Short mmCIF file of N, CA, C and O in Angstrom, two decimals:
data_model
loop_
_atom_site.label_atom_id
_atom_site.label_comp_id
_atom_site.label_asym_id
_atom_site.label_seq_id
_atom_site.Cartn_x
_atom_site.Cartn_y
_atom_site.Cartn_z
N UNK U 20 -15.06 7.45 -10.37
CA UNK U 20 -14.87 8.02 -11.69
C UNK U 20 -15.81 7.38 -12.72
O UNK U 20 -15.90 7.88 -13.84
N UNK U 21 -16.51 6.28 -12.37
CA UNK U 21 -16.69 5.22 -13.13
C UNK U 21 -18.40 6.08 -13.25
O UNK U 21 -19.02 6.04 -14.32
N UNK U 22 -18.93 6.73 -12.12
CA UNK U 22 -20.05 7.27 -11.71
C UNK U 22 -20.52 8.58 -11.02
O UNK U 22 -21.07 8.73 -9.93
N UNK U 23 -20.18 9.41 -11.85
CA UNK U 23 -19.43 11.12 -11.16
C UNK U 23 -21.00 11.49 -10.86
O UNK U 23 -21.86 11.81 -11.67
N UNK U 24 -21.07 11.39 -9.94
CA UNK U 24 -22.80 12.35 -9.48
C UNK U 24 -22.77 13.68 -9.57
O UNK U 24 -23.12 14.57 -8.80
N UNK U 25 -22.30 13.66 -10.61
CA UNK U 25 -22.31 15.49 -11.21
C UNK U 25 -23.81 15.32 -12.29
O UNK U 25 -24.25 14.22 -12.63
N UNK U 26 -24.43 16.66 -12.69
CA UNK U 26 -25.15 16.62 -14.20
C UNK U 26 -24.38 16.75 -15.46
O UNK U 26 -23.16 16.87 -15.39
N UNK U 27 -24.98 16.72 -16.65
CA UNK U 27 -23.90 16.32 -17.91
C UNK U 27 -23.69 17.53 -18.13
O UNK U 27 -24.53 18.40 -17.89
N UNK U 28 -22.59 17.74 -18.61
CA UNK U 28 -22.21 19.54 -19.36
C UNK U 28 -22.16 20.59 -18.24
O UNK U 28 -22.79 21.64 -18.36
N UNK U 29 -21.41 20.31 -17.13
CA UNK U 29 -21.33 21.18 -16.12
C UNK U 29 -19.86 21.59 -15.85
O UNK U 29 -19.39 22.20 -14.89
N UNK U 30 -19.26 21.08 -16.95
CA UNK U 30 -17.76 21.80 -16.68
C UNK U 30 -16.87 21.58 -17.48
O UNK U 30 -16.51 20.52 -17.99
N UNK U 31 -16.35 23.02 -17.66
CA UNK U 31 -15.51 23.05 -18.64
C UNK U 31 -14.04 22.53 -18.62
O UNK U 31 -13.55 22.65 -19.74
N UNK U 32 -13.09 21.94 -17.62
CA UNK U 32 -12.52 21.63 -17.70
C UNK U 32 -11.82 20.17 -16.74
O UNK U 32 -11.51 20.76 -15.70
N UNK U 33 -11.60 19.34 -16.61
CA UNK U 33 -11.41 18.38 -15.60
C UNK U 33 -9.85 18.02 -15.69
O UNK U 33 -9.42 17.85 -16.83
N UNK U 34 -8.89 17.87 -14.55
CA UNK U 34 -7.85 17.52 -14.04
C UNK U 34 -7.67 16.54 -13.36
O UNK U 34 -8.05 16.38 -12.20
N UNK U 35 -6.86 15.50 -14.27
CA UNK U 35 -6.81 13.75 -13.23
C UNK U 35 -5.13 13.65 -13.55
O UNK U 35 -4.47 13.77 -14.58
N UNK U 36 -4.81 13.39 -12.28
CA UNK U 36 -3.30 13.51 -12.23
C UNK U 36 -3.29 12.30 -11.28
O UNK U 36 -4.11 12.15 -10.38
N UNK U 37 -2.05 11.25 -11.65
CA UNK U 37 -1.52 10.33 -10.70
C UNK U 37 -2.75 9.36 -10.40
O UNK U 37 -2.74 8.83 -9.29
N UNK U 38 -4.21 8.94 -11.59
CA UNK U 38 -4.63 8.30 -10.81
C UNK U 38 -5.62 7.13 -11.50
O UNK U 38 -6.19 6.16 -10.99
N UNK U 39 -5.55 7.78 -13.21
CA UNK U 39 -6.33 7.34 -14.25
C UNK U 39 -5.47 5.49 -14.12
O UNK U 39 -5.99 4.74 -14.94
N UNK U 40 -4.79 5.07 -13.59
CA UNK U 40 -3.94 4.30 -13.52
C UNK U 40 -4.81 3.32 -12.60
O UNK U 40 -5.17 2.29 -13.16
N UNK U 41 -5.11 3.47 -11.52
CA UNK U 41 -5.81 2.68 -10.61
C UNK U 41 -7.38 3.00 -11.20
O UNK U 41 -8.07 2.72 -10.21
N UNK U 42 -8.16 3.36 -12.09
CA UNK U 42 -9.90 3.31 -12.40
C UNK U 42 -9.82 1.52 -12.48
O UNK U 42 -9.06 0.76 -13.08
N UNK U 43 -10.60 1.37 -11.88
CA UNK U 43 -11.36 -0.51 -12.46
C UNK U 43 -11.75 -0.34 -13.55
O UNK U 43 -11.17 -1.08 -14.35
N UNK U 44 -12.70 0.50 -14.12
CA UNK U 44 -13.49 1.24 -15.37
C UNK U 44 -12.85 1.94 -16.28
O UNK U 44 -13.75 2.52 -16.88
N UNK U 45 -11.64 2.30 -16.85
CA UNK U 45 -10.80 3.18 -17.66
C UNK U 45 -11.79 4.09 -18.58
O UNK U 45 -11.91 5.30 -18.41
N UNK U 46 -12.65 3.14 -19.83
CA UNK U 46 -12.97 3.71 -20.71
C UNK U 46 -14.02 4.03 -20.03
O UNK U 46 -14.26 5.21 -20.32
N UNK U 47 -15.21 3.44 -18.88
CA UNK U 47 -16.35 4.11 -18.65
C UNK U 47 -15.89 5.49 -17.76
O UNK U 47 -16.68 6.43 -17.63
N UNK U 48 -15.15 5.49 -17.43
CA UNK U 48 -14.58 6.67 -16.53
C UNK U 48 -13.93 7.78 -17.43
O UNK U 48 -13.65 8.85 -16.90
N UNK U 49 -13.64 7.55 -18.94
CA UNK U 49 -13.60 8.36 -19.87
C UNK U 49 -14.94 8.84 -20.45
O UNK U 49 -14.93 9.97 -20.93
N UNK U 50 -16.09 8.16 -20.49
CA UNK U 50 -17.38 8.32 -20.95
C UNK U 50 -18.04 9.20 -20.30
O UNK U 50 -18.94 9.87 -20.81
N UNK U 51 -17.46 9.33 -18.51
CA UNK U 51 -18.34 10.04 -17.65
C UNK U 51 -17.66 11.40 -17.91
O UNK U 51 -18.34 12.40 -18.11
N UNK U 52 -16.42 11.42 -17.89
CA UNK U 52 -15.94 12.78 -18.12
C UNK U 52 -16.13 13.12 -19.11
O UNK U 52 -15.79 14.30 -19.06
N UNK U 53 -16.60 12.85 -20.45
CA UNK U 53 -16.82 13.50 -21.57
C UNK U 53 -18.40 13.86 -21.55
O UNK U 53 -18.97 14.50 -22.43
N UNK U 54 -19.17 13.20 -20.07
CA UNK U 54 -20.48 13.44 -20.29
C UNK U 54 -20.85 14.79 -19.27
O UNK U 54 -21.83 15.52 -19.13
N UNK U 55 -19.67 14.70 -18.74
CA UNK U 55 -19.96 15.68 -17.57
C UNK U 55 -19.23 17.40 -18.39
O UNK U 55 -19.78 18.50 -18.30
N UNK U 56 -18.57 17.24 -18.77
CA UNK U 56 -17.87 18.40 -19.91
C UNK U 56 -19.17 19.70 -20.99
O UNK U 56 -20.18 19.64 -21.69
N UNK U 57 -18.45 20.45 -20.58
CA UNK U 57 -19.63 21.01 -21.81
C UNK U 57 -19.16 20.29 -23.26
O UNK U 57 -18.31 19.40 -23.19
N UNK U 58 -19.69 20.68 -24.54
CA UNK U 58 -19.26 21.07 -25.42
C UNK U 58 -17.88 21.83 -25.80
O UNK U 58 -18.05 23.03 -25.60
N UNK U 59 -16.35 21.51 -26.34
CA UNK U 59 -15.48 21.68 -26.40
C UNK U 59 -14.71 22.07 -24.67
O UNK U 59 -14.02 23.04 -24.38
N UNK U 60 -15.08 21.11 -23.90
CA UNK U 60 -14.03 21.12 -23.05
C UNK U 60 -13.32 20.03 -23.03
O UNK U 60 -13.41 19.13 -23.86
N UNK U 61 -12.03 20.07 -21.40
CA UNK U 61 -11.11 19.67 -22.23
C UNK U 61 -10.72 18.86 -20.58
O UNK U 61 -10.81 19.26 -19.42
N UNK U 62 -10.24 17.52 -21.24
CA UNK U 62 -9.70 16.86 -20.00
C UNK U 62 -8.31 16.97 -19.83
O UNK U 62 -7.80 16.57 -20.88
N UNK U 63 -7.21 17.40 -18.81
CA UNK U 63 -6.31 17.39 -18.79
C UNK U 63 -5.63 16.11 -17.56
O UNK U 63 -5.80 16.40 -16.38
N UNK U 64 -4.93 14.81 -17.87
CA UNK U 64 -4.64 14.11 -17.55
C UNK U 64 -3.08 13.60 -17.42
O UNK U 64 -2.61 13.19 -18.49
N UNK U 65 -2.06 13.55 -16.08
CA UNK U 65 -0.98 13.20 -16.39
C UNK U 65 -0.72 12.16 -15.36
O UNK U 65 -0.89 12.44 -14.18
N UNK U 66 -0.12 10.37 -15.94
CA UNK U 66 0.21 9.68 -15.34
C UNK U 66 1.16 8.71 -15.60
O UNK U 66 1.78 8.73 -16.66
N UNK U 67 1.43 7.51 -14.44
CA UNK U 67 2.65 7.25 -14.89
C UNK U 67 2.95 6.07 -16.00
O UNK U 67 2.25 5.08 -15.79
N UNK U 68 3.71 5.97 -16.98
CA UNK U 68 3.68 5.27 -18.13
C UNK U 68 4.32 3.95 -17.44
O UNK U 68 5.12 3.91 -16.51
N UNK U 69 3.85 3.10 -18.02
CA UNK U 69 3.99 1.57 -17.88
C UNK U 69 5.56 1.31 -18.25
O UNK U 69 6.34 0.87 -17.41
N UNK U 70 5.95 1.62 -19.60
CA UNK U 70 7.24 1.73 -19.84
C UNK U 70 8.57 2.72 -19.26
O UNK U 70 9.39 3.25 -20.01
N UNK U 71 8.57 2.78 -18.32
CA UNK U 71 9.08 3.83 -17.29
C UNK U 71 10.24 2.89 -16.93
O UNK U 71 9.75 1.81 -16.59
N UNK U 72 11.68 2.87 -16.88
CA UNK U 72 12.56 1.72 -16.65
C UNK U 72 12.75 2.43 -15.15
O UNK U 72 12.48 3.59 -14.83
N UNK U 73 13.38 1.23 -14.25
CA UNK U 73 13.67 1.26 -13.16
C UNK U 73 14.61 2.52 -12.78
O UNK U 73 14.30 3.34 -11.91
N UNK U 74 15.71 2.58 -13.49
CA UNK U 74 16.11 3.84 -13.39
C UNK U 74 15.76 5.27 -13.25
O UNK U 74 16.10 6.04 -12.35
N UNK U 75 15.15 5.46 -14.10
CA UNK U 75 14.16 6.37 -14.10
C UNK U 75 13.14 6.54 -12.84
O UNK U 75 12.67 7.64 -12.53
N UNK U 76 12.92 5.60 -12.29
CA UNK U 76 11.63 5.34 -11.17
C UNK U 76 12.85 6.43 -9.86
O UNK U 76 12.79 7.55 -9.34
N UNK U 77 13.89 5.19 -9.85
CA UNK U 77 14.96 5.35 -8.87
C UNK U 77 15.31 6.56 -9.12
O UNK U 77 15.26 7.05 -7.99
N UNK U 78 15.73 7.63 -10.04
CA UNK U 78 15.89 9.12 -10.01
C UNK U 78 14.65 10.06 -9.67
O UNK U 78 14.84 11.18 -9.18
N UNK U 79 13.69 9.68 -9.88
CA UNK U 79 12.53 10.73 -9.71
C UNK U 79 12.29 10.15 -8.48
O UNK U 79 12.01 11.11 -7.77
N UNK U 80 12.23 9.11 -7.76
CA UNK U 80 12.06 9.36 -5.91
C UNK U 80 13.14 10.19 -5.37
O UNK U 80 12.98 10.84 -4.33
N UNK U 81 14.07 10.19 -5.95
CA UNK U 81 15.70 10.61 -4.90
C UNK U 81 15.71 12.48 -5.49
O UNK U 81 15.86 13.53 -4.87
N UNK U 82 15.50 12.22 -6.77
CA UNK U 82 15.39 13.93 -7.36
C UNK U 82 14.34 14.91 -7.42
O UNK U 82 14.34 16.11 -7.16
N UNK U 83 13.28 14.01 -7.90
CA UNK U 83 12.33 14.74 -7.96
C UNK U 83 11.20 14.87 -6.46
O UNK U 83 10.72 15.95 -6.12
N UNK U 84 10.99 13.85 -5.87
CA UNK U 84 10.33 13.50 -4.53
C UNK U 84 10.88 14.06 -3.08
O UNK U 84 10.20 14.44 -2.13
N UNK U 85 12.70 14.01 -3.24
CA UNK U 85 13.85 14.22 -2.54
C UNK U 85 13.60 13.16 -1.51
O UNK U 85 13.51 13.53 -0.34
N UNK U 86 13.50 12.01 -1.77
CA UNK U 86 13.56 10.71 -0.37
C UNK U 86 14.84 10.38 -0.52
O UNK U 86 15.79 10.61 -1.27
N UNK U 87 14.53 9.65 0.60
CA UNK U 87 16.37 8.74 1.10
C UNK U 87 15.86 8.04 1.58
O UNK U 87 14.67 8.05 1.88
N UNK U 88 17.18 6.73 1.92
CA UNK U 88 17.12 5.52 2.72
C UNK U 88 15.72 4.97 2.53
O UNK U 88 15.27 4.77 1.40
N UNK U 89 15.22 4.80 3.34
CA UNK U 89 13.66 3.70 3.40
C UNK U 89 12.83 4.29 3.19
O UNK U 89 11.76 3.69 3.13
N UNK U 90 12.84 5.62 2.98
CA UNK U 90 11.25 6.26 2.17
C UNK U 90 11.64 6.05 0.93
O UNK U 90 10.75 6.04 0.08
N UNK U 91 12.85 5.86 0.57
CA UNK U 91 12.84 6.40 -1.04
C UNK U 91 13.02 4.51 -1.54
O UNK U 91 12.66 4.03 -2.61
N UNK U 92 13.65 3.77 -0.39
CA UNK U 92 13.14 2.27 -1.56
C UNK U 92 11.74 1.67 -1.31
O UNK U 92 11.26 0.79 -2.02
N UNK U 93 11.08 2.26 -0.16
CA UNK U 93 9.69 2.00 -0.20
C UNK U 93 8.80 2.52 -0.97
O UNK U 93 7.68 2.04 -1.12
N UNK U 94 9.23 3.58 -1.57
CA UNK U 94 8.19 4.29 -2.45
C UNK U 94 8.72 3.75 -4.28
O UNK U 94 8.03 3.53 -5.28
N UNK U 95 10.21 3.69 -4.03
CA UNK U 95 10.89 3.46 -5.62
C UNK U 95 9.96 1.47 -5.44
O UNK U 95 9.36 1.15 -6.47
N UNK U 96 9.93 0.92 -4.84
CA UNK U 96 9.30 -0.49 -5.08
C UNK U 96 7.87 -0.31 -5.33
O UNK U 96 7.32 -0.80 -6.32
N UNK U 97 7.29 0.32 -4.52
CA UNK U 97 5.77 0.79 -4.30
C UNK U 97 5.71 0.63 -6.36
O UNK U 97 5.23 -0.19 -7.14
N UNK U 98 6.61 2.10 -6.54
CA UNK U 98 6.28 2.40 -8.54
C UNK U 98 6.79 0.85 -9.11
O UNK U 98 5.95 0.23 -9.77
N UNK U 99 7.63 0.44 -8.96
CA UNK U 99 7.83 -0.88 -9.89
C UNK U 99 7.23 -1.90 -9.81
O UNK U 99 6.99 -2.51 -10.85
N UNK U 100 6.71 -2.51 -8.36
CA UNK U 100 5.97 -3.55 -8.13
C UNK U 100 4.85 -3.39 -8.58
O UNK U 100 4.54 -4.09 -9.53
N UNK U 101 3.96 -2.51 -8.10
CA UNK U 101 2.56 -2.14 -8.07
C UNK U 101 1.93 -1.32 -9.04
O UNK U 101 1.13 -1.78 -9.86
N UNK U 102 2.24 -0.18 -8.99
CA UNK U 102 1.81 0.96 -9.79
C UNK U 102 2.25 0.80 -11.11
O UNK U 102 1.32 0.86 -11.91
N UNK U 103 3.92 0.52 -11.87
CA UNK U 103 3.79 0.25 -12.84
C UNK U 103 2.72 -0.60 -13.94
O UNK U 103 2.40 -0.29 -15.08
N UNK U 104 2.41 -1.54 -13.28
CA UNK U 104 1.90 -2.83 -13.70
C UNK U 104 0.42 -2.33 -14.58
O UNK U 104 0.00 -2.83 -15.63
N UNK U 105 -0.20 -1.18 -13.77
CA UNK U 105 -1.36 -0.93 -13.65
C UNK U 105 -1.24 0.44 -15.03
O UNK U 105 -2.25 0.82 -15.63
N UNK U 106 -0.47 0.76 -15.19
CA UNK U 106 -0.03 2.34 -15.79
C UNK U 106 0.08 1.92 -17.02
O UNK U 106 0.31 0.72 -17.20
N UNK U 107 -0.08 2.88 -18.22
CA UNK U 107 -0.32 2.57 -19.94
C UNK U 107 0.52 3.01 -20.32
O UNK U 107 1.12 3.98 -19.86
N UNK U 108 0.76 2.41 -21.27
CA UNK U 108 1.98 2.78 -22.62
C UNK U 108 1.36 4.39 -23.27
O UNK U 108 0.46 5.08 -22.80
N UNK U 109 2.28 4.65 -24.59
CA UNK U 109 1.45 5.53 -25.11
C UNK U 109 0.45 4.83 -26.02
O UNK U 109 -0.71 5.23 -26.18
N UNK U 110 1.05 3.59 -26.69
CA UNK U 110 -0.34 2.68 -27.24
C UNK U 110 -1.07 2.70 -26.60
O UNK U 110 -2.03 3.42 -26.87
N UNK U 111 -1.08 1.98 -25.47
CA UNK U 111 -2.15 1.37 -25.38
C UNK U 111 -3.41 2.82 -24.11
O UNK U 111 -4.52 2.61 -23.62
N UNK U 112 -2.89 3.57 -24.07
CA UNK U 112 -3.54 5.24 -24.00
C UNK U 112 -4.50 5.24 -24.91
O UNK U 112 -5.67 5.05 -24.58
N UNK U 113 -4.03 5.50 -26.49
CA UNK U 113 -3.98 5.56 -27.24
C UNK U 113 -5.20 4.97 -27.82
O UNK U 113 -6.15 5.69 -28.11
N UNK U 114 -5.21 3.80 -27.97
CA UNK U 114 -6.16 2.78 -28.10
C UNK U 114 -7.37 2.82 -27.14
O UNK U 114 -8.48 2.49 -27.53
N UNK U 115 -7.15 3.21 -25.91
CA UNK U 115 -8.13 3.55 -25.37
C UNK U 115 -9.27 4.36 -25.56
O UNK U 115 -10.48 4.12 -25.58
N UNK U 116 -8.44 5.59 -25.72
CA UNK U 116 -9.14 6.74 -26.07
C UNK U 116 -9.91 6.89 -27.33
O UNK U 116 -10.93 7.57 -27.50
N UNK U 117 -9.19 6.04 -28.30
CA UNK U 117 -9.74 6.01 -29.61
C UNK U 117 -11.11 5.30 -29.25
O UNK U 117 -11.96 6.08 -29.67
N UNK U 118 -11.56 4.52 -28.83
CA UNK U 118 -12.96 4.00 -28.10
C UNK U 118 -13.70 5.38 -27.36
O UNK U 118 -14.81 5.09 -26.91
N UNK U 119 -13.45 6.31 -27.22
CA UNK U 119 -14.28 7.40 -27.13
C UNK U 119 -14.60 7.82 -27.89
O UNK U 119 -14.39 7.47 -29.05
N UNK U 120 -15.40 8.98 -27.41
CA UNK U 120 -15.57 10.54 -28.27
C UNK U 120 -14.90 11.59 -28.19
O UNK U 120 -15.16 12.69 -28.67
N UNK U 121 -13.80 11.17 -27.41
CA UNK U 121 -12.68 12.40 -27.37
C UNK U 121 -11.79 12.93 -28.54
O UNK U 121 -11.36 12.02 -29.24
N UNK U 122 -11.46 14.07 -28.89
CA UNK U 122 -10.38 14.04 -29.58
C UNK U 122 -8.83 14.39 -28.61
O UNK U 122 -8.84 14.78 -27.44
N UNK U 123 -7.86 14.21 -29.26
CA UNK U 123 -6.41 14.02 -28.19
C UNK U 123 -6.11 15.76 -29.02
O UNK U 123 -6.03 16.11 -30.20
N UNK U 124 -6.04 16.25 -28.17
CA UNK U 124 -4.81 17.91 -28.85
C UNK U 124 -3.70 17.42 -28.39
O UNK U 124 -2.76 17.86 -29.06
N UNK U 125 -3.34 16.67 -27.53
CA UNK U 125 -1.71 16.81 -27.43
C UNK U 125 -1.09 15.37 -26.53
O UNK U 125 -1.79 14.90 -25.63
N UNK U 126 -0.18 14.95 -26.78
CA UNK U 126 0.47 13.73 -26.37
C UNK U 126 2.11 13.93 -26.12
O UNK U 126 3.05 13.72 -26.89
N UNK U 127 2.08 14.59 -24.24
CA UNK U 127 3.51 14.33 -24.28
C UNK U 127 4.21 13.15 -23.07
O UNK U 127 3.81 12.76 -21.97
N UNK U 128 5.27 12.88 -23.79
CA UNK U 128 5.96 12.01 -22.79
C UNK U 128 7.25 12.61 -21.95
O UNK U 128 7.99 13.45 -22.47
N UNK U 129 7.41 12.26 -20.97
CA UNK U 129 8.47 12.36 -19.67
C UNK U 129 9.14 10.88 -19.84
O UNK U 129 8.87 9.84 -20.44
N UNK U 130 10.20 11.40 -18.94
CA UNK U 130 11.55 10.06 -17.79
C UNK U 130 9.98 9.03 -17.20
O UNK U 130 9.76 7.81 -17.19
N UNK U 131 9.20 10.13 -16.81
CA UNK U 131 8.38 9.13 -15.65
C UNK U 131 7.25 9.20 -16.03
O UNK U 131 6.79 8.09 -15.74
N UNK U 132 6.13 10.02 -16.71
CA UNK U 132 5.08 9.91 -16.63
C UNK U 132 4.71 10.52 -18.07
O UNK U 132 5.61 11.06 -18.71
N UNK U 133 3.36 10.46 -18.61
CA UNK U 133 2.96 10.73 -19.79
C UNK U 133 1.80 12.48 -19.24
O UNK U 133 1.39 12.78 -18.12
N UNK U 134 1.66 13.08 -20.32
CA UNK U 134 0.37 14.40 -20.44
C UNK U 134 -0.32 13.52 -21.20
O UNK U 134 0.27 12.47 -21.45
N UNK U 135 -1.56 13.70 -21.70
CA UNK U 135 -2.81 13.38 -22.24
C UNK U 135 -3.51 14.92 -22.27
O UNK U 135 -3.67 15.43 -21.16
N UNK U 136 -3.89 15.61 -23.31
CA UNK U 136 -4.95 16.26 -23.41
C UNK U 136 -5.83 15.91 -24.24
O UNK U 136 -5.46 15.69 -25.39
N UNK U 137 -7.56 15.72 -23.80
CA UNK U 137 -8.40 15.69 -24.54
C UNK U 137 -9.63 16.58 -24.54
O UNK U 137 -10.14 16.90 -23.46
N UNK U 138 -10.19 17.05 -25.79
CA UNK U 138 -11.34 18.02 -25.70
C UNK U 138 -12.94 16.60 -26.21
O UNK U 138 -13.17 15.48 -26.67
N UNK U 139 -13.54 17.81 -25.68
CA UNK U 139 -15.35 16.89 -26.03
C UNK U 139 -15.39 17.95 -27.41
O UNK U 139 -15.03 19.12 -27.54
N UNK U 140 -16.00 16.97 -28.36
CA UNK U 140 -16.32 17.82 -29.66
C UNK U 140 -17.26 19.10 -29.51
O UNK U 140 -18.24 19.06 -28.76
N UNK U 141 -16.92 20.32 -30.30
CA UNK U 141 -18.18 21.17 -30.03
C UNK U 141 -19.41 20.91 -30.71
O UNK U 141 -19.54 20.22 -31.72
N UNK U 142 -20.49 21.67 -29.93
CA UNK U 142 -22.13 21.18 -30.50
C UNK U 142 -22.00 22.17 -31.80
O UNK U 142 -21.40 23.20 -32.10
N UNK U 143 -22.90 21.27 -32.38
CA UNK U 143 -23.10 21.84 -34.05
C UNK U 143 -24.08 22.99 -34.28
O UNK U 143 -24.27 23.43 -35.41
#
């Protein structure tokens, strides 16, 4: 993400789900997608928020995933140990992005995970 071997302005829209969480690079991996975007496109991004309480983790493996027994506490530890740790608030999202050139159209939150939409400014 950090180095998309795409050319710049080749697409109008990009989808990162479940993963903006693990980049080594956050903001340069925001730079590439705003370089790879035309003019007013738009990144659509949803992942899991740092502030996510255990509960919450523990209902969306068993409800939303439908695990049991040892898939569902291997995967409910997997989100609290690991993956939380790594995953953003809406601050600190927030703060990130503001270090771009993106603008945000929309900021929603879930039980488990956050939306992010951002557009590339249009050319003048």
């Amino acid at each position: 993400a950090s180095d998309m071997p795409f050319l710049d302005a080749g697409f109008t829209h990009i989808v990162c789900t479940s993963a903006f969480k693990n980049f080594s690079e956050p903001l340069v991996a925001l730079e590439e997608m705003h370089r790879v975007l035309i003019p007013g496109g738009i990144v659509w991004m949803s992942d899991m928020r740092r502030d996510v309480g255990d509960q919450a983790i523990d209902n969306y493996v068993r409800e939303m995933m439908k695990l049991k027994g040892l898939n569902a506490l291997m995967t409910s530890m997997t989100f609290k140990k690991m993956l939380r740790k790594r995953a953003y608030t809406e601050d600190s999202m927030m703060a990130l992005v503001a270090k771009t050139r993106f603008r945000i159209i929309d900021f929603t939150q879930y039980p488990m995970e956050f939306n992010i939409t951002l557009q590339k400014g249009k050319a003048l």
